[in-house]
CSV table of C-alpha atoms in Angstrom, one decimal:
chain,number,residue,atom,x,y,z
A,1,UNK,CA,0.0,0.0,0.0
A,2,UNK,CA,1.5,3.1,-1.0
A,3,UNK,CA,1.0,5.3,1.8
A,4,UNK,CA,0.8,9.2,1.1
A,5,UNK,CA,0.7,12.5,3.2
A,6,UNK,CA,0.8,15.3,0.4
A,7,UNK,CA,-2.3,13.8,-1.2
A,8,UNK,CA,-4.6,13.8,1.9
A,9,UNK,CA,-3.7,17.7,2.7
A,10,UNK,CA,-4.6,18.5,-0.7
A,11,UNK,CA,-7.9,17.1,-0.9
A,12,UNK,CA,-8.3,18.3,3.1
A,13,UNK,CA,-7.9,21.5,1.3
A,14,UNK,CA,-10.1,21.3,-1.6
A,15,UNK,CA,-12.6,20.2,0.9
A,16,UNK,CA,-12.2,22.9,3.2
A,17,UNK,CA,-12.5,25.1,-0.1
A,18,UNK,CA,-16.0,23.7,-1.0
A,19,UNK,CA,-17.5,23.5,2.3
A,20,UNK,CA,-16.3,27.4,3.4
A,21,UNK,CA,-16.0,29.0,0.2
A,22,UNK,CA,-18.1,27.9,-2.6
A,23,UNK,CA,-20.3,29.8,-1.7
A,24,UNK,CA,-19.1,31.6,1.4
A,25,UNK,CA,-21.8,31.7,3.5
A,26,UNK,CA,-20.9,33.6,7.1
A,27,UNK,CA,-23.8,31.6,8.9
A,28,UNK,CA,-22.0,28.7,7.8
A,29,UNK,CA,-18.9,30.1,9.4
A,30,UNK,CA,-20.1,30.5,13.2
A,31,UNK,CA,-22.3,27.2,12.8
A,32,UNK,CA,-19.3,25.2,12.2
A,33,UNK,CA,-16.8,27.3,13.7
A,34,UNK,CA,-18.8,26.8,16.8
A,35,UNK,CA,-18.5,23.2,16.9
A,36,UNK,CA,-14.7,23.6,16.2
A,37,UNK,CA,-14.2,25.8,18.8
A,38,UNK,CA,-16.1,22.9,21.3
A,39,UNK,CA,-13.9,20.4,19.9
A,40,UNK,CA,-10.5,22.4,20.9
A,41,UNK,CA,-11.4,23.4,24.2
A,42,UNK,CA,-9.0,21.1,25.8
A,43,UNK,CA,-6.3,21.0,22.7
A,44,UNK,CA,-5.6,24.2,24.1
A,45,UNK,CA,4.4,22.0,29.5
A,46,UNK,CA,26.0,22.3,40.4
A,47,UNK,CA,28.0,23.8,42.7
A,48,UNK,CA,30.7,22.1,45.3
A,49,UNK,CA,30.4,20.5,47.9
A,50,UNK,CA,34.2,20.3,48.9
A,51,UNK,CA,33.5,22.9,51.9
A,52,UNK,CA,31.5,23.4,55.4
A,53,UNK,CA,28.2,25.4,55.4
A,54,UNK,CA,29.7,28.2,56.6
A,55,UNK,CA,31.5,28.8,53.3
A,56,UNK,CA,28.3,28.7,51.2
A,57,UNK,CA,27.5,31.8,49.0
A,58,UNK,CA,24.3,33.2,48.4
A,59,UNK,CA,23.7,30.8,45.5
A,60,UNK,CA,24.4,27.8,47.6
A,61,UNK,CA,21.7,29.0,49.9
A,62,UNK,CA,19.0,29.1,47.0
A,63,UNK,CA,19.6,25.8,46.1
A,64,UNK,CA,19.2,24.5,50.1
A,65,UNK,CA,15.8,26.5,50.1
A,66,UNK,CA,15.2,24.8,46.8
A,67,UNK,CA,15.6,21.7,47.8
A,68,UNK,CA,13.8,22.0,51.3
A,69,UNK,CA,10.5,23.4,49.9
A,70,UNK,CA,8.7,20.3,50.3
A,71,UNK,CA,9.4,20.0,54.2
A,72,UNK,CA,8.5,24.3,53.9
A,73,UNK,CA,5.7,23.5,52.1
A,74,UNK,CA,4.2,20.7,54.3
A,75,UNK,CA,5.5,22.9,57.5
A,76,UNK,CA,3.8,25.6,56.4
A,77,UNK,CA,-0.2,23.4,55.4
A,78,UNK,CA,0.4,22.4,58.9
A,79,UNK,CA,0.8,26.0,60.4
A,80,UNK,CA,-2.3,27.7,58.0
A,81,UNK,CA,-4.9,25.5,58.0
A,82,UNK,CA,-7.4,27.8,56.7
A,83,UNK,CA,-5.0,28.8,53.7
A,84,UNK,CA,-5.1,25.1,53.2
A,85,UNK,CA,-9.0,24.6,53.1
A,86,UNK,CA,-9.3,27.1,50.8
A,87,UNK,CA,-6.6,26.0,48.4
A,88,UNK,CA,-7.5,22.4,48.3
A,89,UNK,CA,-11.1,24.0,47.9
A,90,UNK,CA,-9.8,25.6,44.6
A,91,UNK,CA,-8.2,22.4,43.6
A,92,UNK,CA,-10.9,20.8,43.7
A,93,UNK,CA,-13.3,23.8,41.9
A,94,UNK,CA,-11.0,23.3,39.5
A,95,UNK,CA,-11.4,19.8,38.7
A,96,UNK,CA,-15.0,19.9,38.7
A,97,UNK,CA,-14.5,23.0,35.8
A,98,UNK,CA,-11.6,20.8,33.5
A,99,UNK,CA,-13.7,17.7,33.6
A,100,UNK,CA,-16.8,20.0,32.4
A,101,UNK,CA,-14.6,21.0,29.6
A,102,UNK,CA,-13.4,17.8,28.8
A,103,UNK,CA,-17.2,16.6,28.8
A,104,UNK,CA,-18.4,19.2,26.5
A,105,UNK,CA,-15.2,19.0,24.6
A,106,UNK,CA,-15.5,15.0,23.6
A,107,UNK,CA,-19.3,15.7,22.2
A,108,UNK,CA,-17.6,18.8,20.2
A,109,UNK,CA,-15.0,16.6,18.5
A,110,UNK,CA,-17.9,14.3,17.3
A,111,UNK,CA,-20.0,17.1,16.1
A,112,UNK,CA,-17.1,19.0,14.7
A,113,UNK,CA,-16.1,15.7,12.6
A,114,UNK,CA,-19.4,15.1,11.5
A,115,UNK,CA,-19.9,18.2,9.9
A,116,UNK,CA,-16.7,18.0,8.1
A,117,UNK,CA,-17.3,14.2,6.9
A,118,UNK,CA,-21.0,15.4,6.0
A,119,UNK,CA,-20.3,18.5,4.9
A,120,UNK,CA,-22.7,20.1,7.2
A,121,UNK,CA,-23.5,22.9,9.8
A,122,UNK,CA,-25.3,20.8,12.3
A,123,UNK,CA,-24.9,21.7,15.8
A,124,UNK,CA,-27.4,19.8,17.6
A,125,UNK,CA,-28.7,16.9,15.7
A,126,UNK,CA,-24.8,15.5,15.9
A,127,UNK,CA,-24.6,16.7,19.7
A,128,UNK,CA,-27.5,14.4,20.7
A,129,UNK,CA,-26.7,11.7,18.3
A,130,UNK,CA,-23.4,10.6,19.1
A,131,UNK,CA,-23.7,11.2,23.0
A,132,UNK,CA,-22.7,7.7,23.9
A,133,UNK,CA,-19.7,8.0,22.0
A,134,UNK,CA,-18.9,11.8,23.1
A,135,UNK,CA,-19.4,10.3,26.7
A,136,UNK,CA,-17.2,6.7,26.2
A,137,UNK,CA,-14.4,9.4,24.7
A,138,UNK,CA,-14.9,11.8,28.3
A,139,UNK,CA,-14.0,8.7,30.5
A,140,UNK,CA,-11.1,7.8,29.0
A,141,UNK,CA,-9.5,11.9,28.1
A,142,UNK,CA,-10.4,11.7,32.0
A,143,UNK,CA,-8.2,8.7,32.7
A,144,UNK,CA,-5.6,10.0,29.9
A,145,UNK,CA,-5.4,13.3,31.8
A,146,UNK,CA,-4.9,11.9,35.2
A,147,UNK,CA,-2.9,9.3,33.7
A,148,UNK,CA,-0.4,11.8,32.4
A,149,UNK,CA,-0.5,14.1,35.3
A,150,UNK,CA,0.6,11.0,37.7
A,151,UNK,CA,3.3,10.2,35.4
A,152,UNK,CA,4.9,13.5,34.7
A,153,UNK,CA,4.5,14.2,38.6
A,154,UNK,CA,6.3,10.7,39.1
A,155,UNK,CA,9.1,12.0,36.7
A,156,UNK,CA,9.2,15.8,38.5
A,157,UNK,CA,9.5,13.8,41.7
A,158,UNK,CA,12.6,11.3,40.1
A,159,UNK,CA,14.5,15.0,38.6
A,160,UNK,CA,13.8,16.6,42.3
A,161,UNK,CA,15.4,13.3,44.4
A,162,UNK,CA,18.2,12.6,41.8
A,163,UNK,CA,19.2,16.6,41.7
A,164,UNK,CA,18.7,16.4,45.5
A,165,UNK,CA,21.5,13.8,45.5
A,166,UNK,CA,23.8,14.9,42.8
A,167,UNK,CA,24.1,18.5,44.8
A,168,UNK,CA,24.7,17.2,48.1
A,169,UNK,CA,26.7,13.8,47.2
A,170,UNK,CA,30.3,13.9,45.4
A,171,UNK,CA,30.1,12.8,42.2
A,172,UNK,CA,32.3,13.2,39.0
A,173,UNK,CA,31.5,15.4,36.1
A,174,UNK,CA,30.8,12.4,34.2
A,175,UNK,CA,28.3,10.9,36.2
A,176,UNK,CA,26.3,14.4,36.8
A,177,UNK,CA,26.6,14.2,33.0
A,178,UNK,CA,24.8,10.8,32.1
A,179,UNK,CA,22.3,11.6,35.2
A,180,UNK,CA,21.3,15.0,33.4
A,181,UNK,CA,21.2,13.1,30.0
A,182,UNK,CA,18.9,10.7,31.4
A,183,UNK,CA,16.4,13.0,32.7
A,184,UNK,CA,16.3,14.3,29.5
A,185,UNK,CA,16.0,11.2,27.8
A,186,UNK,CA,13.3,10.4,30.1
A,187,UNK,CA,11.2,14.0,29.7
A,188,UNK,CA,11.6,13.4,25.5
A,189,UNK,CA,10.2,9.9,25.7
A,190,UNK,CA,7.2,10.8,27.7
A,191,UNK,CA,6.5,13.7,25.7
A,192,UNK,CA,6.9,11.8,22.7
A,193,UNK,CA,4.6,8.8,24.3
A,194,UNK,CA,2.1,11.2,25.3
A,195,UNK,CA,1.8,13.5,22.5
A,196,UNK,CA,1.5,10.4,19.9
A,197,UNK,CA,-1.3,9.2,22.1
A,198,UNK,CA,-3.2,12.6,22.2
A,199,UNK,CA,-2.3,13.1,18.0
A,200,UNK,CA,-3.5,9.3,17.2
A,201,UNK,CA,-6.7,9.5,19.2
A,202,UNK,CA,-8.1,12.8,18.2
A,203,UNK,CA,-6.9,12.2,14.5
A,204,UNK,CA,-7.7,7.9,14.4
A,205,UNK,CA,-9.5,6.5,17.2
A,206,UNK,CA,-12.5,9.3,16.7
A,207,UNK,CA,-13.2,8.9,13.2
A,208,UNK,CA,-13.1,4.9,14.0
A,209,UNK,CA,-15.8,5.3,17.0
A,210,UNK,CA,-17.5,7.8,14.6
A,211,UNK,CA,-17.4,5.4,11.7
A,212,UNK,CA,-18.4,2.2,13.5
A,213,UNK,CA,-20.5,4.0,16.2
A,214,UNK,CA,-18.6,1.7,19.0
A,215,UNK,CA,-16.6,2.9,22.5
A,216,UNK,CA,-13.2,4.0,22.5
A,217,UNK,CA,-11.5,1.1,24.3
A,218,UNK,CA,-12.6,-0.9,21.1
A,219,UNK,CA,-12.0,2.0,18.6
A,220,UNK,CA,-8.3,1.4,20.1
A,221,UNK,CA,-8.0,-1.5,19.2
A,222,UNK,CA,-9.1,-1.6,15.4
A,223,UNK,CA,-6.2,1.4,15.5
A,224,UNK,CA,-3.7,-0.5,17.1
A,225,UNK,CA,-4.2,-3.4,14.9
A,226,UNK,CA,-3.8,-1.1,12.2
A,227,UNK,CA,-0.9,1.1,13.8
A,228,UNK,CA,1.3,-2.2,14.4
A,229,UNK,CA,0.7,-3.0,10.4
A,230,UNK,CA,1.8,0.6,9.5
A,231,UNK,CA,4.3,2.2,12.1
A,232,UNK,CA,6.1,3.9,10.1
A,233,UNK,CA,3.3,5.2,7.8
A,234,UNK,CA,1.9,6.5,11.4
A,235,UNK,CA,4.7,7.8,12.5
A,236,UNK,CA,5.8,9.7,9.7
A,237,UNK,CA,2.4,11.1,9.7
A,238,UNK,CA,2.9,12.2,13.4
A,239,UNK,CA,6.0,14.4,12.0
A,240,UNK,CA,4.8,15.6,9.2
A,241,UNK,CA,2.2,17.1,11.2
A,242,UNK,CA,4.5,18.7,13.6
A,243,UNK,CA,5.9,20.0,10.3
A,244,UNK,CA,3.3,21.5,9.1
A,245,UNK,CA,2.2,23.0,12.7
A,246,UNK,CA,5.2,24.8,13.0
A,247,UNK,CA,5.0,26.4,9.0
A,248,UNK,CA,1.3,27.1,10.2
A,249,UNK,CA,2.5,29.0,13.4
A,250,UNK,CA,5.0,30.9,10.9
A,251,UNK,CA,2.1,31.9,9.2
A,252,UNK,CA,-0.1,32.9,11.3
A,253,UNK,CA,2.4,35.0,13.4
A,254,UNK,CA,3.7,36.5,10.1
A,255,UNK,CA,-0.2,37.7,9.6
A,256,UNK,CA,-0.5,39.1,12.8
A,257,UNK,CA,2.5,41.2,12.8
A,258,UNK,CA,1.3,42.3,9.2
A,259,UNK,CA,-1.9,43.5,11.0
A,260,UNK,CA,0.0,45.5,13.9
A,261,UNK,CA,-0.9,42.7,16.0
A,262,UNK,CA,-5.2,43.3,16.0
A,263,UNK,CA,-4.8,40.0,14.3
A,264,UNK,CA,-3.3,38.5,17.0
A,265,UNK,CA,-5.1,40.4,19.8
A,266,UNK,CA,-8.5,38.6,17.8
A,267,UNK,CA,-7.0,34.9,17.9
A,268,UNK,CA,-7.1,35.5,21.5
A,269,UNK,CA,-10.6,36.1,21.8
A,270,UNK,CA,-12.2,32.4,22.7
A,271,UNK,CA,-14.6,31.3,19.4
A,272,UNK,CA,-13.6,34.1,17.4
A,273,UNK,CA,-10.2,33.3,17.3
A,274,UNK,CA,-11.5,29.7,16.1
A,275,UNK,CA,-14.1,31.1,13.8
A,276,UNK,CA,-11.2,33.2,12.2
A,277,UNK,CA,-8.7,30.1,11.4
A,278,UNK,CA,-11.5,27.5,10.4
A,279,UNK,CA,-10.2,27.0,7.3
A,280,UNK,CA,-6.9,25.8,9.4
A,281,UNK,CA,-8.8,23.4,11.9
A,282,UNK,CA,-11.2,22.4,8.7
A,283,UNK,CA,-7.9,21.4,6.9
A,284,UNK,CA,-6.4,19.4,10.0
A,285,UNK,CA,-9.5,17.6,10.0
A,286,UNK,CA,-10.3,16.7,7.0
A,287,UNK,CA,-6.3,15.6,6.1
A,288,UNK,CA,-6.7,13.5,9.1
A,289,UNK,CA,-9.6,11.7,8.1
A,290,UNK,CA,-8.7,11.6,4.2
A,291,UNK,CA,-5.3,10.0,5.6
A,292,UNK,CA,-7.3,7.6,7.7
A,293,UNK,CA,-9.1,6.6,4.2
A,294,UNK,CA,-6.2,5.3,2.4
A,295,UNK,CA,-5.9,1.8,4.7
A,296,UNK,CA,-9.4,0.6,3.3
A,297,UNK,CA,-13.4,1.2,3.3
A,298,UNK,CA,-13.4,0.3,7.2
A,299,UNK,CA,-11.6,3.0,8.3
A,300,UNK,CA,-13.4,5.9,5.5
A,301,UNK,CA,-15.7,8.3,7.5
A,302,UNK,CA,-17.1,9.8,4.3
A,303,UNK,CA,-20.4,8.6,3.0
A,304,UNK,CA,-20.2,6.5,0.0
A,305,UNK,CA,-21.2,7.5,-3.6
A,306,UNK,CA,-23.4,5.3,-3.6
A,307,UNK,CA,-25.6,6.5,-0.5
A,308,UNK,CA,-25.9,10.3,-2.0
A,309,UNK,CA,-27.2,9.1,-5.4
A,310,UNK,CA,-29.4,6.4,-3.8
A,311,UNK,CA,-32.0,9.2,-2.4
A,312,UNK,CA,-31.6,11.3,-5.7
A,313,UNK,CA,-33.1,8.1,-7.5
A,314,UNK,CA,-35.9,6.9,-5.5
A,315,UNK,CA,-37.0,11.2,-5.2
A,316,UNK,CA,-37.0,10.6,-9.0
């Protein structure tokens, strides 16, 4: 199977073309630019120690109040226990507000997606009709979240003990070298891991849940059968996105400073920021999808040919 990346983006464009464009139709605009902007909501990361303490500088001294803040920290919960009501009370507000966003979020991709595969400016006929999946897609961006919140907090934790160590132990420049290079190591991996995961399920796993109306444990696992067939065809697609973020960014920044910055000052403004670069989220989404098309008929979101001519002949 010969496996392309230019092609999709091209016809994600000529589809964006059709659906914004010919005609334009400003209606059309907010309607879908709406559902785009519900879909994004969550889219939006040594000194030495040859001496006694006496002899430490000032710089020496950040580092011990660096490295004591936990004990400060806790000491200081223990001594304001109002303060520490009211912060775990806005923790916890918090929460409650992210998941709401996440909720709302999940039904937007499905109703954002729809409209692009349909080539439509529904809003709440998608909303109600793919709750289940919306919802099935909530739990797991839940778990996800927490997941990768536990795990980066694991890895702050391991940089925090290991720096801990390498400042107050003795150790050669070559071992504070490979302990630096393998937090680093560590930090790329998990950023790699994670941002794969976010990429393949937003771009993949939706469309698959959308296309076969099922939950997302088992719309991972038609992907991942697929994914461990092409690797490398997934992969590369993974980069070539990043590539074409980052000339996207170029452009966009290069039209704000065009416009004195107002541009730029109206990207910031929630919905009509999105509204104003819907042909960009349009594109992503339908170069996703028409990617996802190329590995066969049961991965193809788009209604067949034969389904839109079927009601043209029976009206006839």
């Amino acid at each position: 199977m010969n496996i392309s990346y230019s092609r999709p983006l091209s016809l994600g464009f000529q589809r964006m073309k059709k659906a914004l464009f010919q005609p334009f139709d400003l209606n059309k605009w907010f309607r879908i630019g709406f559902t785009a902007w519900l879909a994004g909501l969550t889219d939006c990361e040594g000194g030495s120690s040859g001496g006694n303490h006496s002899n430490y500088n000032s710089h020496s001294h950040g580092f011990d109040d660096f490295f004591s803040f936990p004990q400060n920290a806790w000491d200081w919960f223990s001594t304001h226990p109002l303060w520490a009501n009211l912060i775990i009370a806005g923790i916890v507000f918090l929460i409650v507000v992210i998941s709401v966003f996440i909720w709302v979020s999940s039904r937007g991709k499905f109703m954002f997606l729809h409209n692009v595969a349909q080539e439509k400016s529904d809003i709440s006929q998608p909303w109600y009709e793919y709750r289940k999946e919306g919802n099935s897609l909530f739990l797991f961006q839940l778990f996800f979240g927490w997941l990768s919140i536990v795990l980066f907090g694991c890895f702050l934790a391991y940089c925090f003990l290991s720096a801990k160590e390498l400042y107050y132990g003795d150790f050669t420049n070559v071992a504070i070298f490979w302990a630096i290079a393998q937090m680093i190591l560590l930090l790329i991996a998990y950023l790699l891991t994670m941002g794969f995961a976010s990429l393949f399920l937003k771009d993949f796993v939706v469309p698959i849940m959308y296309k076969h109306r099922i939950g997302v444990l088992r719309a991972w696992g038609k992907f991942l059968s697929l994914f461990g067939r092409y690797f490398f065809s997934f992969i590369g697609y993974g980069f070539f996105i990043f590539i074409l973020s980052i000339a996207v960014g170029i452009g966009v920044l290069f039209l704000a400073l065009v416009t004195c910055c107002i541009g730029l000052l109206l990207l910031a403004i929630p919905y009509i920021g999105t509204v104003m670069l819907l042909p960009v989220s349009y594109t992503y989404r339908a170069l996703s999808i028409e990617f996802l098309a190329q590995f066969g008929d049961d991965f193809n979101v788009f209604p067949n040919e034969e389904e839109e001519v079927l009601p043209i002949i029976e009206e006839s």
